[in-house]
PDB file of C-alpha atoms in Angstrom:
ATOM      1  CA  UNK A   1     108.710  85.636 109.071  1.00 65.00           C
ATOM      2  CA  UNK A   2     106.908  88.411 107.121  1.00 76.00           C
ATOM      3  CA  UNK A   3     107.198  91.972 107.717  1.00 88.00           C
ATOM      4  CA  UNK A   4     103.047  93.438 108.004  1.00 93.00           C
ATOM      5  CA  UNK A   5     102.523  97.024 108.331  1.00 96.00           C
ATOM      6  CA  UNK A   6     100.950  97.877 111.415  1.00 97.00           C
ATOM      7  CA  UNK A   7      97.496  98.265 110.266  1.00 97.00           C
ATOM      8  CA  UNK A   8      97.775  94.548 108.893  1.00 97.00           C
ATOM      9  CA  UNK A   9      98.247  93.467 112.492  1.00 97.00           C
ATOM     10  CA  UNK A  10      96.133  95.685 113.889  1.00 97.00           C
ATOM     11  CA  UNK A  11      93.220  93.957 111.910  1.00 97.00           C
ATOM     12  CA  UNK A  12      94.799  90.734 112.179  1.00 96.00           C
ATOM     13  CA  UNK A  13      94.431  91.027 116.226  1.00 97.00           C
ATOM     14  CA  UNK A  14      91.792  93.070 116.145  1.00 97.00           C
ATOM     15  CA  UNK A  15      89.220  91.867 112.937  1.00 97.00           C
ATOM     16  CA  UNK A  16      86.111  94.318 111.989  1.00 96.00           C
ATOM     17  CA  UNK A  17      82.879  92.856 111.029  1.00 98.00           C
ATOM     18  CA  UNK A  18      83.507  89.000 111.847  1.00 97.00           C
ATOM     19  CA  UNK A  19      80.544  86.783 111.473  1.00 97.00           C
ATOM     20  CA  UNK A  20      77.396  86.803 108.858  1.00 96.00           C
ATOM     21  CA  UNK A  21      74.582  89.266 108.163  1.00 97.00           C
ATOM     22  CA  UNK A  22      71.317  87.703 108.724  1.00 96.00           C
ATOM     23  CA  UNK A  23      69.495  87.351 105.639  1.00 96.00           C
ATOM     24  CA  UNK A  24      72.107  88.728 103.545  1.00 97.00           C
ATOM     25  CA  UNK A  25      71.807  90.625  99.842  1.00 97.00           C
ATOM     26  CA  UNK A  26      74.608  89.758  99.155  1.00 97.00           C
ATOM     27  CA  UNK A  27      76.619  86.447  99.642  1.00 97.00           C
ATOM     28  CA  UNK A  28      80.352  85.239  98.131  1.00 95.00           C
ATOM     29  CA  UNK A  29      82.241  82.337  99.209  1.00 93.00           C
ATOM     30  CA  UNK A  30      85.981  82.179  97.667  1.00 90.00           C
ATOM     31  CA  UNK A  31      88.978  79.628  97.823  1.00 82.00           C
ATOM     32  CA  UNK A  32      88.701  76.444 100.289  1.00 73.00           C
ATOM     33  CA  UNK A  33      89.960  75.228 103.797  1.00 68.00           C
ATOM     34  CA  UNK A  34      91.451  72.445 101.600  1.00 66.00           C
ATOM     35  CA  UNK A  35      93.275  75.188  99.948  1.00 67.00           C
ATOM     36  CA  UNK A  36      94.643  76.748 102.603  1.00 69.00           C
ATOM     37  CA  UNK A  37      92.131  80.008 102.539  1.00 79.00           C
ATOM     38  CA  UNK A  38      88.628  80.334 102.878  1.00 88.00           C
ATOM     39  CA  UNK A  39      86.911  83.726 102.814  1.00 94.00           C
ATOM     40  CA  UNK A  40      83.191  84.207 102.687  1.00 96.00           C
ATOM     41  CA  UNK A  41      81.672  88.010 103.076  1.00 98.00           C
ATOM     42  CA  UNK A  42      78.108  89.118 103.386  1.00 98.00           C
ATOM     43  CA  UNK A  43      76.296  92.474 103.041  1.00 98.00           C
ATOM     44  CA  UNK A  44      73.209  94.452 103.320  1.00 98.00           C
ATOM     45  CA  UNK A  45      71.897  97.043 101.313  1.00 98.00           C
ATOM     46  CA  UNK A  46      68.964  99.311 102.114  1.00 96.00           C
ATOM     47  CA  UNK A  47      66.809 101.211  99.622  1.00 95.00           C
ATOM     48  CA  UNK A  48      69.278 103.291  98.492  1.00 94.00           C
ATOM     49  CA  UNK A  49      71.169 100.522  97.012  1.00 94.00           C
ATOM     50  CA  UNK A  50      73.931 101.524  99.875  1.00 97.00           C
ATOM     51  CA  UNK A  51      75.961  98.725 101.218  1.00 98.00           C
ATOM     52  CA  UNK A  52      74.576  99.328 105.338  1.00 98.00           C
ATOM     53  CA  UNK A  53      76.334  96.188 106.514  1.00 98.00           C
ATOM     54  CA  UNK A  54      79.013  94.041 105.657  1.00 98.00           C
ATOM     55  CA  UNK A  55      80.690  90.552 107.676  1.00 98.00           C
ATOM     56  CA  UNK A  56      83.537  88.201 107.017  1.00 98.00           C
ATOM     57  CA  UNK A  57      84.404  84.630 108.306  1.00 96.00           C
ATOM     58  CA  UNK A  58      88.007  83.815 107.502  1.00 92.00           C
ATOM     59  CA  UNK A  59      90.078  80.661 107.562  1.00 89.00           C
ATOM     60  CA  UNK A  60      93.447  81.965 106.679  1.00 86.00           C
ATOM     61  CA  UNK A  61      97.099  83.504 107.377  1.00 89.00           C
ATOM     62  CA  UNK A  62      97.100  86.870 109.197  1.00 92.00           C
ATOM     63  CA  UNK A  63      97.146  88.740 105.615  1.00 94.00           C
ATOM     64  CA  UNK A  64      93.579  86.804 104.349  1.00 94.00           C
ATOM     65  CA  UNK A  65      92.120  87.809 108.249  1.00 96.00           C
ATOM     66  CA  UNK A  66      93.249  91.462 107.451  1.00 97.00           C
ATOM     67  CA  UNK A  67      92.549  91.942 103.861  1.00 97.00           C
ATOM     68  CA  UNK A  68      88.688  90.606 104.901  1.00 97.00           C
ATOM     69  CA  UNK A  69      88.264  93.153 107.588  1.00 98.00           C
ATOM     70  CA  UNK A  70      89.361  96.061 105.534  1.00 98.00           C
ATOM     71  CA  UNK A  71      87.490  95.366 103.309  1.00 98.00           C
ATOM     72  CA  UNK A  72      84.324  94.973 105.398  1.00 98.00           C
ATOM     73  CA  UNK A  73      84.819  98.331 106.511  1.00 98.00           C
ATOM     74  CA  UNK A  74      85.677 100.191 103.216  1.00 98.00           C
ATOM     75  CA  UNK A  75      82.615  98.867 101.703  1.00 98.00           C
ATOM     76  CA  UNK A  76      79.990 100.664 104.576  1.00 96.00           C
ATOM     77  CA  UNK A  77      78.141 103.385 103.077  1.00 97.00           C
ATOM     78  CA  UNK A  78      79.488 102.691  99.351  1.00 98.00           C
ATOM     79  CA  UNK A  79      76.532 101.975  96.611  1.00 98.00           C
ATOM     80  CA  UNK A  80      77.229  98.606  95.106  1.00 97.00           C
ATOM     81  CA  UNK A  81      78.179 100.811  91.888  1.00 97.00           C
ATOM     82  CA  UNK A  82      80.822 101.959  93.566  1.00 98.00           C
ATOM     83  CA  UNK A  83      82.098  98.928  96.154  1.00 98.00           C
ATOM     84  CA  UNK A  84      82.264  97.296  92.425  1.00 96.00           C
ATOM     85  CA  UNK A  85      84.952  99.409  91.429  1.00 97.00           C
ATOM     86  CA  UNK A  86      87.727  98.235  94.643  1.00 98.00           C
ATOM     87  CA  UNK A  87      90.649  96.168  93.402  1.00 96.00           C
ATOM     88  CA  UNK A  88      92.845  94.016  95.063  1.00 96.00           C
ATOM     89  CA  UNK A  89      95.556  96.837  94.928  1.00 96.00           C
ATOM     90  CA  UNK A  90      93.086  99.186  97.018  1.00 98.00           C
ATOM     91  CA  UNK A  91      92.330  96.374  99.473  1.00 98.00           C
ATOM     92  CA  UNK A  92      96.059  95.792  99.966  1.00 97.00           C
ATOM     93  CA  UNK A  93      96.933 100.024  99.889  1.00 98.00           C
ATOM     94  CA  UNK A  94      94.289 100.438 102.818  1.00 97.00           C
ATOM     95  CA  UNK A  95      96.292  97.883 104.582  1.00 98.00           C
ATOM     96  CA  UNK A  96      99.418  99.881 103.890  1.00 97.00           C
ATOM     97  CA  UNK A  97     100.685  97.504 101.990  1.00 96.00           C
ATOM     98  CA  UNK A  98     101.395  93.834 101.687  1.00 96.00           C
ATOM     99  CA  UNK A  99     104.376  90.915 101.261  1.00 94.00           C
ATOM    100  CA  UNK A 100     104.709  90.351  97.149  1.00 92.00           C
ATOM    101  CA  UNK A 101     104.195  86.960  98.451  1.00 92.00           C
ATOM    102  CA  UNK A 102     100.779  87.202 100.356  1.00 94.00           C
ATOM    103  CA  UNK A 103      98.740  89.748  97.711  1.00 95.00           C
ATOM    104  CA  UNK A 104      96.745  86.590  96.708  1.00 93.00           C
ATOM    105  CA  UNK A 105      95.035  87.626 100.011  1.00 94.00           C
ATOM    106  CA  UNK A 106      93.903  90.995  98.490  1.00 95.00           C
ATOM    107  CA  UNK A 107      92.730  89.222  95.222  1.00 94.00           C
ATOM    108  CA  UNK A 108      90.973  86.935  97.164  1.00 94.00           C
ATOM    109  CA  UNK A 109      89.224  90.217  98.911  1.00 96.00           C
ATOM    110  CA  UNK A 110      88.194  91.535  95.327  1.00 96.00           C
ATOM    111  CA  UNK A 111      87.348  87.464  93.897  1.00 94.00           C
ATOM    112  CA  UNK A 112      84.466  87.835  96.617  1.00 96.00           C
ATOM    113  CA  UNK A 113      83.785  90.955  96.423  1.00 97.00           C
ATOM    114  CA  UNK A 114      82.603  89.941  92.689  1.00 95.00           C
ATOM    115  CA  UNK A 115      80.787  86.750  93.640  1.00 95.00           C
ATOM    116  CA  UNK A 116      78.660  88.527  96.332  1.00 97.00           C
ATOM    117  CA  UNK A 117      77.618  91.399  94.428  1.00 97.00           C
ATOM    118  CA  UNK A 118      76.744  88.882  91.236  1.00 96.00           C
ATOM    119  CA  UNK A 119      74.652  86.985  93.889  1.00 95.00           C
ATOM    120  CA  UNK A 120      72.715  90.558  95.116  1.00 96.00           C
ATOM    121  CA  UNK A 121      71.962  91.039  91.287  1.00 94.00           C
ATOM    122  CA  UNK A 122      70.463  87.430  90.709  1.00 94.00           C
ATOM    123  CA  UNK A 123      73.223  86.086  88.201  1.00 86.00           C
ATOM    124  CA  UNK A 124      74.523  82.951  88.748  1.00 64.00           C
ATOM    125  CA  UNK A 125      77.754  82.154  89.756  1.00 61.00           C
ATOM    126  CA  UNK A 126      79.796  80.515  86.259  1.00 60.00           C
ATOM    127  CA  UNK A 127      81.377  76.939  86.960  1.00 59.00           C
ATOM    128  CA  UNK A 128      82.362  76.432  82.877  1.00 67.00           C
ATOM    129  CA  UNK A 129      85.407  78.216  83.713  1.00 75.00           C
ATOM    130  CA  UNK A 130      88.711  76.485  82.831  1.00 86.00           C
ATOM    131  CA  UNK A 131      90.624  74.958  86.245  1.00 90.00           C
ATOM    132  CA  UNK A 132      94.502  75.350  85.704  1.00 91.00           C
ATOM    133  CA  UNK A 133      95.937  75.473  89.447  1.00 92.00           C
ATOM    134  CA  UNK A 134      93.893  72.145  91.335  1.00 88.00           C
ATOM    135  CA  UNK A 135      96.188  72.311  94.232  1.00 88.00           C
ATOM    136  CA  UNK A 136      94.389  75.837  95.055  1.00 87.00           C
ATOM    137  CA  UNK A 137      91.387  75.842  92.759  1.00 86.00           C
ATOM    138  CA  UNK A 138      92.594  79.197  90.462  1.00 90.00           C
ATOM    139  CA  UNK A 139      90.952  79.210  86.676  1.00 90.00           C
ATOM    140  CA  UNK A 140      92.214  80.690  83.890  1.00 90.00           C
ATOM    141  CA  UNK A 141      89.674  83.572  83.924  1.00 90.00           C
ATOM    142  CA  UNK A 142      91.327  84.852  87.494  1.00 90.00           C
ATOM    143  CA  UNK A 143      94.422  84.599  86.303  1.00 92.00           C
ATOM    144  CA  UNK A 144      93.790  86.566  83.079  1.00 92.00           C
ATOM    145  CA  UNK A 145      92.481  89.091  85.152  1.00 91.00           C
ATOM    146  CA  UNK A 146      95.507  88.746  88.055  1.00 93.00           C
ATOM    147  CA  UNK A 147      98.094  89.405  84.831  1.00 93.00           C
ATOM    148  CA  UNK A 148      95.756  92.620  83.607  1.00 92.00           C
ATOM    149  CA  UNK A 149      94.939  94.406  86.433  1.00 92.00           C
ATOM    150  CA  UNK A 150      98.675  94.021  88.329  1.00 93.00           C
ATOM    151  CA  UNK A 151     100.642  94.021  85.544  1.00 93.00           C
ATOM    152  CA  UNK A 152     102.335  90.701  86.160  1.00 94.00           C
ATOM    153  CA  UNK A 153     104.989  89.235  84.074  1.00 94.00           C
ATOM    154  CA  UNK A 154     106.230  86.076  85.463  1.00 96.00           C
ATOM    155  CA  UNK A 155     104.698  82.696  87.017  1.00 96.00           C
ATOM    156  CA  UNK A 156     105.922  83.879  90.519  1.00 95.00           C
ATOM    157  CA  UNK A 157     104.074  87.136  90.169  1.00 95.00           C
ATOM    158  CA  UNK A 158     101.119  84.979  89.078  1.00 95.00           C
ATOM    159  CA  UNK A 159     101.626  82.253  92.412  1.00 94.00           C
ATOM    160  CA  UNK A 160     102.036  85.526  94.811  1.00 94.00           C
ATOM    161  CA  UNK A 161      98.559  87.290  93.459  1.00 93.00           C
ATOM    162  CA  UNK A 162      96.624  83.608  93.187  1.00 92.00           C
ATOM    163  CA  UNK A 163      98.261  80.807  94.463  1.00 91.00           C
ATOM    164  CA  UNK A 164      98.649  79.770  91.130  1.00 92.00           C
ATOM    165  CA  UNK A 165     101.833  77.058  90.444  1.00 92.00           C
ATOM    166  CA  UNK A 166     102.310  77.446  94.084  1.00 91.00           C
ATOM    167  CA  UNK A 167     101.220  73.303  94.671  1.00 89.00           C
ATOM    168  CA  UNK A 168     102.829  70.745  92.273  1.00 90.00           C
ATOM    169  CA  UNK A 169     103.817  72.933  89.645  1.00 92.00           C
ATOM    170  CA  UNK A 170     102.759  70.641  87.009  1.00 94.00           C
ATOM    171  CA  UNK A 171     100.535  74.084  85.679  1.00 94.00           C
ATOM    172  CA  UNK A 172     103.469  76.731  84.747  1.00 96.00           C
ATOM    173  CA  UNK A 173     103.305  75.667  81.716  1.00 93.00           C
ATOM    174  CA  UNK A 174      99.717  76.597  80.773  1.00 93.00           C
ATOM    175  CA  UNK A 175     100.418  79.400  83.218  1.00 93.00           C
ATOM    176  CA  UNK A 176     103.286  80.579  81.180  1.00 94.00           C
ATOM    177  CA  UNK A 177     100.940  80.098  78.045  1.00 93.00           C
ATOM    178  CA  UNK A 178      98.390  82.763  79.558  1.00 93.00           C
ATOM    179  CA  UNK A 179     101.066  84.942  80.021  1.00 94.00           C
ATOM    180  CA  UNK A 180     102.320  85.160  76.854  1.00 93.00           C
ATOM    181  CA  UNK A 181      98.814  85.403  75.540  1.00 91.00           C
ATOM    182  CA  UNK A 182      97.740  88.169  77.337  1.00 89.00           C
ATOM    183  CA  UNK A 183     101.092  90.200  76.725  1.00 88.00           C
ATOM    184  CA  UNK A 184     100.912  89.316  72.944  1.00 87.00           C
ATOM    185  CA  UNK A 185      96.897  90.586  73.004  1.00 83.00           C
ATOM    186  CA  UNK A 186      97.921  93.777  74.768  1.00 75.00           C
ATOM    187  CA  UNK A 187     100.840  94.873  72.261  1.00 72.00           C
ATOM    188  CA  UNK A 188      98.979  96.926  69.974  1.00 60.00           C
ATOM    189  CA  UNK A 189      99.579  96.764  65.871  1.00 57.00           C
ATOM    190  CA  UNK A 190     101.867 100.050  65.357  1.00 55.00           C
ATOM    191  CA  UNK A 191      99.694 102.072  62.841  1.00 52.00           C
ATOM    192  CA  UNK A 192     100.661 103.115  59.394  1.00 52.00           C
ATOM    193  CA  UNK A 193     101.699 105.990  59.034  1.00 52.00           C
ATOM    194  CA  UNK A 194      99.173 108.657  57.529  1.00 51.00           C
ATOM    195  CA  UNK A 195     100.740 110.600  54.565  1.00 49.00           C
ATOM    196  CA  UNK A 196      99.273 114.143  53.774  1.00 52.00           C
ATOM    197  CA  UNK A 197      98.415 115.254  50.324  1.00 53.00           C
ATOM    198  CA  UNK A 198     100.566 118.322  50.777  1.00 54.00           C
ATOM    199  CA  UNK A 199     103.855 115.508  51.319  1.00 56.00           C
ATOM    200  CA  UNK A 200     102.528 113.867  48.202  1.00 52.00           C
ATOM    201  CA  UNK A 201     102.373 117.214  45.992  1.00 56.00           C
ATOM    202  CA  UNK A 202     105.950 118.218  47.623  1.00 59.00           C
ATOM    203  CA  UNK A 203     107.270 115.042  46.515  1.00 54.00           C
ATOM    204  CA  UNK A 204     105.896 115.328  43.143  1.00 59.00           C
ATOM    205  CA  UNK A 205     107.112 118.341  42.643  1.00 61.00           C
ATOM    206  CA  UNK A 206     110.649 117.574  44.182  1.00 62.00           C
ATOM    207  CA  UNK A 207     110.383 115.086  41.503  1.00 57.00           C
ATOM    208  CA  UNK A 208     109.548 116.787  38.851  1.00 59.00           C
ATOM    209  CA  UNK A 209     112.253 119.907  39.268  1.00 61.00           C
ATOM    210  CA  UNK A 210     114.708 116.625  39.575  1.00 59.00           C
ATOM    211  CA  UNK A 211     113.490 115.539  36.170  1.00 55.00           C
ATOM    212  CA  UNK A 212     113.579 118.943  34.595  1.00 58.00           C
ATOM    213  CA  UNK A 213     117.359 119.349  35.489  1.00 58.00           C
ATOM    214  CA  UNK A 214     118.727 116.454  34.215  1.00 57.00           C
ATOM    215  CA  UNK A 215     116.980 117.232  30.882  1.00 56.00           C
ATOM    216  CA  UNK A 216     118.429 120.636  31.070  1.00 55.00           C
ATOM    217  CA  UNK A 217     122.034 118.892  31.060  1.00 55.00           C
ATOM    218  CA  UNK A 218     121.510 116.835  28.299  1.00 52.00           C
ATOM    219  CA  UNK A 219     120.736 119.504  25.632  1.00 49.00           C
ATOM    220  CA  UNK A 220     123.382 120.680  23.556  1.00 50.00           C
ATOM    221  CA  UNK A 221     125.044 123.883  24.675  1.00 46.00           C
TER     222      UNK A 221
END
């Protein structure tokens, strides 16, 4: 049994927002029943380009029900410049928290978030991307940005925030290989280190008085 926070089941028996703006602006449909979650999330903006409505519909664990309805109501009144900016971690800190094991349900918050806002600005919704989970549909791309924006480490990390390697395994491997590319892209080349024309004079002179002595000792007395 997991341990939710109170405000988790308090939106998990008691969802904001359920249902589907009429003639939406924006429109983002995430993840599968097949899957195990489905989230879709709607939203209206007026004239002001401020977010005036948002709805959810949900087919999911208690977390996915919870981390739709927060976010339904954090995004009323936000411009969409600003409803851009929420991350999964702000979805799941609103909530007061989540399992490590169930904060794919906040990513999945901020994974539609995206899609519904790219659909309110007319750009078409990218299905080139590379598919490396098929039991839960994950591709590389969310994972890349899972491992960035978290900080994650390990495959597990990786399966908690996406579902990713959580089916038949058969993709820790090329999980493991993102990993290690995004760590290895992040370490930065240490930089030379910058040498000062004074250090270069006091060296040459340093060198010089060195020079100068040992000629002194080698003259006759």
């Amino acid at each position: 049994m997991w341990e939710y926070t109170d405000k988790v089941m308090e939106h998990f028996w008691n969802p904001r927002n359920v249902g589907e703006v009429e003639n939406p602006d924006g429109l983002g449909e995430v993840g599968s029943i097949a899957c195990g979650d489905a989230l879709r999330l709607t939203f209206k903006v007026d004239e002001n380009k401020r977010i005036t409505e948002a709805k959810f519909k949900s087919f999911g664990c208690a977390s996915a029900i919870a981390a739709a309805s927060a976010l339904t109501e954090m995004l009323k009144g936000l411009t969409v410049e600003d409803a851009e900016k929420i991350t999964n971690q702000d979805i799941a800190a609103s909530l007061g928290g989540l399992p490590k094991q169930k904060m794919h349900c906040s990513v999945l918050g901020e994974q539609v978030l995206e899609k519904a806002i790219a659909y309110y600005r007319g750009n078409p919704a990218d299905n080139k991307e590379e598919m490396i989970c098929e039991c839960f549909g994950v591709t590389e791309l969310e994972i890349q940005k899972a491992l960035k924006e978290n900080n994650l480490t390990t495959v597990e990390e990786v399966t908690n925030y996406t579902k990713a390697g959580g089916g038949c395994g058969s993709c820790h491997e090329r999980i493991q290989g993102i990993i290690d590319w995004v760590r290895s892209a992040a370490r930065k080349p240490r930089e030379p280190k910058l040498i000062t024309i004074r250090n270069i004079l006091m060296v040459e002179k340093s060198g010089k008085e060195n020079i100068e002595k040992n000629q002194a000792g080698t003259l006759p007395g």
